[in-house]
Short mmCIF file of N, CA and C in Angstrom, two decimals:
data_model
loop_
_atom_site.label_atom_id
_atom_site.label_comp_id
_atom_site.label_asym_id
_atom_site.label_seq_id
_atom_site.Cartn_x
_atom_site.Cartn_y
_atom_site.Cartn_z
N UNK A 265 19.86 1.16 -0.99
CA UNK A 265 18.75 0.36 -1.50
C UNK A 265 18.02 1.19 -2.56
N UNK A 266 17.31 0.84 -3.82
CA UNK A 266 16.72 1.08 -4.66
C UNK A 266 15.37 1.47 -4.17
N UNK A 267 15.43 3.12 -5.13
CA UNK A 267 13.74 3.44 -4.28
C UNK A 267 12.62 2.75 -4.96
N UNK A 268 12.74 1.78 -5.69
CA UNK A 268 11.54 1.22 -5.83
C UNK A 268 11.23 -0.17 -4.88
N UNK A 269 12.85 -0.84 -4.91
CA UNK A 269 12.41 -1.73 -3.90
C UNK A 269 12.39 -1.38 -2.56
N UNK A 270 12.56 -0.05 -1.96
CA UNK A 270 12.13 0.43 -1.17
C UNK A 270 10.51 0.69 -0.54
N UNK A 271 9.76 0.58 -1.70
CA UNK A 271 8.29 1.25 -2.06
C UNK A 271 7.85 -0.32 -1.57
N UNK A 272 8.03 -0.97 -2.43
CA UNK A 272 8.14 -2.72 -2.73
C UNK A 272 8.10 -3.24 -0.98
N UNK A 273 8.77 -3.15 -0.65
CA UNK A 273 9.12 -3.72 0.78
C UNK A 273 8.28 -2.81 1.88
N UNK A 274 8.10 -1.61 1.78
CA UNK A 274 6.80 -0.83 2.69
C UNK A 274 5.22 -1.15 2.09
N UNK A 275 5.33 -1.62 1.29
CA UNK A 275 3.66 -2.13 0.55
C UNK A 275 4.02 -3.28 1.26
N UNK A 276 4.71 -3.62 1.24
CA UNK A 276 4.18 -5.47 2.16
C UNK A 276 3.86 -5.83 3.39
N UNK A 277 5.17 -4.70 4.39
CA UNK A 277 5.37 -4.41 5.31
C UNK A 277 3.39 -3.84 6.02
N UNK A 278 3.46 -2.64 5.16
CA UNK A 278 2.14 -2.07 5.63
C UNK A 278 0.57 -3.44 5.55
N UNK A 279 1.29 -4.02 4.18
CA UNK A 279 -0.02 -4.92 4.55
C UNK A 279 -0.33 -6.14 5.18
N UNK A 280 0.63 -6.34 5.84
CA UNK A 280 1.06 -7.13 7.33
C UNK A 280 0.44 -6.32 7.91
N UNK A 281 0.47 -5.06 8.45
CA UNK A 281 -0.10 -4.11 9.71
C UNK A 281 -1.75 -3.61 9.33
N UNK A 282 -1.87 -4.04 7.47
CA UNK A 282 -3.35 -3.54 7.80
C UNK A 282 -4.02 -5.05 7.93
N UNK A 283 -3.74 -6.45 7.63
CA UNK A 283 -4.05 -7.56 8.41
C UNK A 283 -4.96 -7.53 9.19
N UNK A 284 -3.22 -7.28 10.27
CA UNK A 284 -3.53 -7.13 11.79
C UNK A 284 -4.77 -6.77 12.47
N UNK A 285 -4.86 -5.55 12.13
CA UNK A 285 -5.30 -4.37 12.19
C UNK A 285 -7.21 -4.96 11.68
N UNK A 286 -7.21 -5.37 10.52
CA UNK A 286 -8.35 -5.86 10.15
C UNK A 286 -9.07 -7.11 11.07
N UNK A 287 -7.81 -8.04 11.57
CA UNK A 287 -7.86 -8.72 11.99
C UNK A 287 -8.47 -8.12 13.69
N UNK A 288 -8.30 -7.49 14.10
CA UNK A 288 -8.31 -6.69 15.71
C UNK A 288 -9.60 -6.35 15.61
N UNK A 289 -9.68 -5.65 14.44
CA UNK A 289 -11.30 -4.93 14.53
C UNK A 289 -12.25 -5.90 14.47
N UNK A 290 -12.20 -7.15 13.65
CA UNK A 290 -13.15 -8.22 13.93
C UNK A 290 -13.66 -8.62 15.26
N UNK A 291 -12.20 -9.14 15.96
CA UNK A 291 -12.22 -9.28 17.27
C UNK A 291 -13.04 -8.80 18.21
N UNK A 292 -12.51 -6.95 18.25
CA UNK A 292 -13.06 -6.38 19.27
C UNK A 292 -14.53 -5.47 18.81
N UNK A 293 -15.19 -5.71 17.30
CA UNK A 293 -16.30 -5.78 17.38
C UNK A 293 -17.31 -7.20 17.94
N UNK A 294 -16.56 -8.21 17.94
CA UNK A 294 -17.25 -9.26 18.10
C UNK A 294 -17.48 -9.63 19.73
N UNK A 295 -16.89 -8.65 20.46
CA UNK A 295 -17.02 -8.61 21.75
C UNK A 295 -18.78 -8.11 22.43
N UNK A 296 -18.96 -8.86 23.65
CA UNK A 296 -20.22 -8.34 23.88
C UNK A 296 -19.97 -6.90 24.25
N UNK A 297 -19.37 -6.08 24.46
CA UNK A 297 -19.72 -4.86 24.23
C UNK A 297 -18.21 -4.27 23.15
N UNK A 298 -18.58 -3.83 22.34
CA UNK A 298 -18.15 -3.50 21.02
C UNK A 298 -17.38 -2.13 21.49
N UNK A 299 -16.04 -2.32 20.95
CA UNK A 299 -15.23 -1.06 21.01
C UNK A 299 -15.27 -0.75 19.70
N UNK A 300 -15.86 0.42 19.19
CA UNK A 300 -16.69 0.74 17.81
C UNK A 300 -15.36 1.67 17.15
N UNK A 301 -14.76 2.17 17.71
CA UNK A 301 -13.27 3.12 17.32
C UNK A 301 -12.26 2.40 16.88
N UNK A 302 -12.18 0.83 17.19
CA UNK A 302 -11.10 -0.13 16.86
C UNK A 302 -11.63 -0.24 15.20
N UNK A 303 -12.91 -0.01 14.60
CA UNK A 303 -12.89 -0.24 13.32
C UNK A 303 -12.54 0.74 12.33
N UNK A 304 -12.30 1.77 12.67
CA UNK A 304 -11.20 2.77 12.33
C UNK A 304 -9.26 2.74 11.90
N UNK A 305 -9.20 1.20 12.73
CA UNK A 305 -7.81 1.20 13.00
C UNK A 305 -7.00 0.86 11.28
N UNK A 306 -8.12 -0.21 10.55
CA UNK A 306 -7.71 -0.21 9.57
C UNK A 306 -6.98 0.87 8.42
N UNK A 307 -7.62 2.09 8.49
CA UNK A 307 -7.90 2.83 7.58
C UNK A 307 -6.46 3.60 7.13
N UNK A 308 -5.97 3.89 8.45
CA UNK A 308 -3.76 4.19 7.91
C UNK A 308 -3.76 3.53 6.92
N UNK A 309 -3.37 2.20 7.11
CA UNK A 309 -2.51 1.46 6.63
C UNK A 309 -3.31 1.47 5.29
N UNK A 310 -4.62 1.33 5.26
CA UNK A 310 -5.59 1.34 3.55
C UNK A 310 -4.82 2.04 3.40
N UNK A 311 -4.95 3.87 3.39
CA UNK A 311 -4.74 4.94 2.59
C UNK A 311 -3.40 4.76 2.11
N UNK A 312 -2.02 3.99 2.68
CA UNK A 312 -0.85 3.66 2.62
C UNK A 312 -0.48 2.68 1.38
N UNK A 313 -1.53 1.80 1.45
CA UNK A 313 -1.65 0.51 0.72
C UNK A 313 -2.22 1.23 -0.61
N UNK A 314 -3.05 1.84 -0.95
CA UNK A 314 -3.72 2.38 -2.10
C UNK A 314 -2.51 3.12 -3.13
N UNK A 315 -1.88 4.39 -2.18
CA UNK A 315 -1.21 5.36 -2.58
C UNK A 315 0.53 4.71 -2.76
N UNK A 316 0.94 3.20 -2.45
CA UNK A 316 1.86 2.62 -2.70
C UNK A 316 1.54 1.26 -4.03
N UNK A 317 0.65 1.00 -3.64
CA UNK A 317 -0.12 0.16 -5.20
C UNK A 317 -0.37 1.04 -6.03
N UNK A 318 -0.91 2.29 -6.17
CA UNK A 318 -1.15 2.87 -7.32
C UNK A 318 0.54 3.50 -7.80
N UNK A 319 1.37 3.92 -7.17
CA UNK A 319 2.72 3.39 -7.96
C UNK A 319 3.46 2.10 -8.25
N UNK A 320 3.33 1.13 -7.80
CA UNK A 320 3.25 0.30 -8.02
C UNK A 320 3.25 -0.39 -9.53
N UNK A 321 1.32 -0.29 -9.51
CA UNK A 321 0.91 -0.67 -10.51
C UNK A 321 1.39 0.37 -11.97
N UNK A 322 1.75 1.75 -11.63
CA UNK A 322 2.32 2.65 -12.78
C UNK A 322 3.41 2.22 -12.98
N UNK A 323 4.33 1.58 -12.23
CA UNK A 323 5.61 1.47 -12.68
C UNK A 323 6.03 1.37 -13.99
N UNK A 324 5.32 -0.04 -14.24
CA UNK A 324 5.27 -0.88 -15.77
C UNK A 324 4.98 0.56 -17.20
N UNK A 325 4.14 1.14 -16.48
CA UNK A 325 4.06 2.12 -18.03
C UNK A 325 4.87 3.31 -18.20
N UNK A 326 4.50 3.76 -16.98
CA UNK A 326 5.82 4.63 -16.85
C UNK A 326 7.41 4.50 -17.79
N UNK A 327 7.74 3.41 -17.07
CA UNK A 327 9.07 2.88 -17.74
C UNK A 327 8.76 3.14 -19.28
N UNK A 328 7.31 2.31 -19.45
CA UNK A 328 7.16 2.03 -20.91
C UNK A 328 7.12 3.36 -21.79
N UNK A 329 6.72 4.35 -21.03
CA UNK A 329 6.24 5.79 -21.40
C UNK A 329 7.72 6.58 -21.84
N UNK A 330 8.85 6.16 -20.41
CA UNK A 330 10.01 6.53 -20.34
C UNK A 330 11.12 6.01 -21.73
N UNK A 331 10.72 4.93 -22.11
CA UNK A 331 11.73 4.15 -22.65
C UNK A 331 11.47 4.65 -24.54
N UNK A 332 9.99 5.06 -24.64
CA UNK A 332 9.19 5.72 -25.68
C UNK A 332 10.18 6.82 -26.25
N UNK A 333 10.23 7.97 -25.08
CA UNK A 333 10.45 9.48 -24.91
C UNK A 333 11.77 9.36 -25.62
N UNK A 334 12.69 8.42 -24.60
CA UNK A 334 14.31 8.35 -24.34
C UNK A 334 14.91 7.92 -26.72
N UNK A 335 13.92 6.72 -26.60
CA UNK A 335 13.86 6.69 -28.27
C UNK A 335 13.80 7.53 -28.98
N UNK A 336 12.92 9.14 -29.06
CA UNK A 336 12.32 9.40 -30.42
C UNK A 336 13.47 10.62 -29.80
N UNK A 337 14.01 10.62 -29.05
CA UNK A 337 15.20 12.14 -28.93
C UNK A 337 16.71 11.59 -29.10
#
């Protein structure tokens, strides 16, 4: 498999699990007594989601940067 659609398919994957995850902490703050550590749970999958979107989103110039270089040599 291609490591970008590799990258591609764990960014999606992860943001299914930070959802969830977002989804849970609503929940179990909304409980009469609040499990306050479940709103923590999000935060993996953020730091995952950030640091796979910000390649992501470079891809496009990169290439463009790459395809520049590969020309003027």
């Amino acid at each position: 498999m291609h490591w970008n659609h590799w990258i591609r398919q764990f960014h999606r994957w992860t943001s299914i699990a930070f959802v969830l995850a977002v989804a849970a902490s609503f929940i179990a703050l909304a409980q009469e007594k609040p499990l306050v550590w479940v709103s923590y749970a999000p935060l993996p999958p953020l730091v995952l989601l950030v640091a796979t979107g910000l390649y992501l989103f470079a891809l496009p110039y990169l290439s463009r940067w790459r395809g520049r270089r590969d020309a003027r040599a």
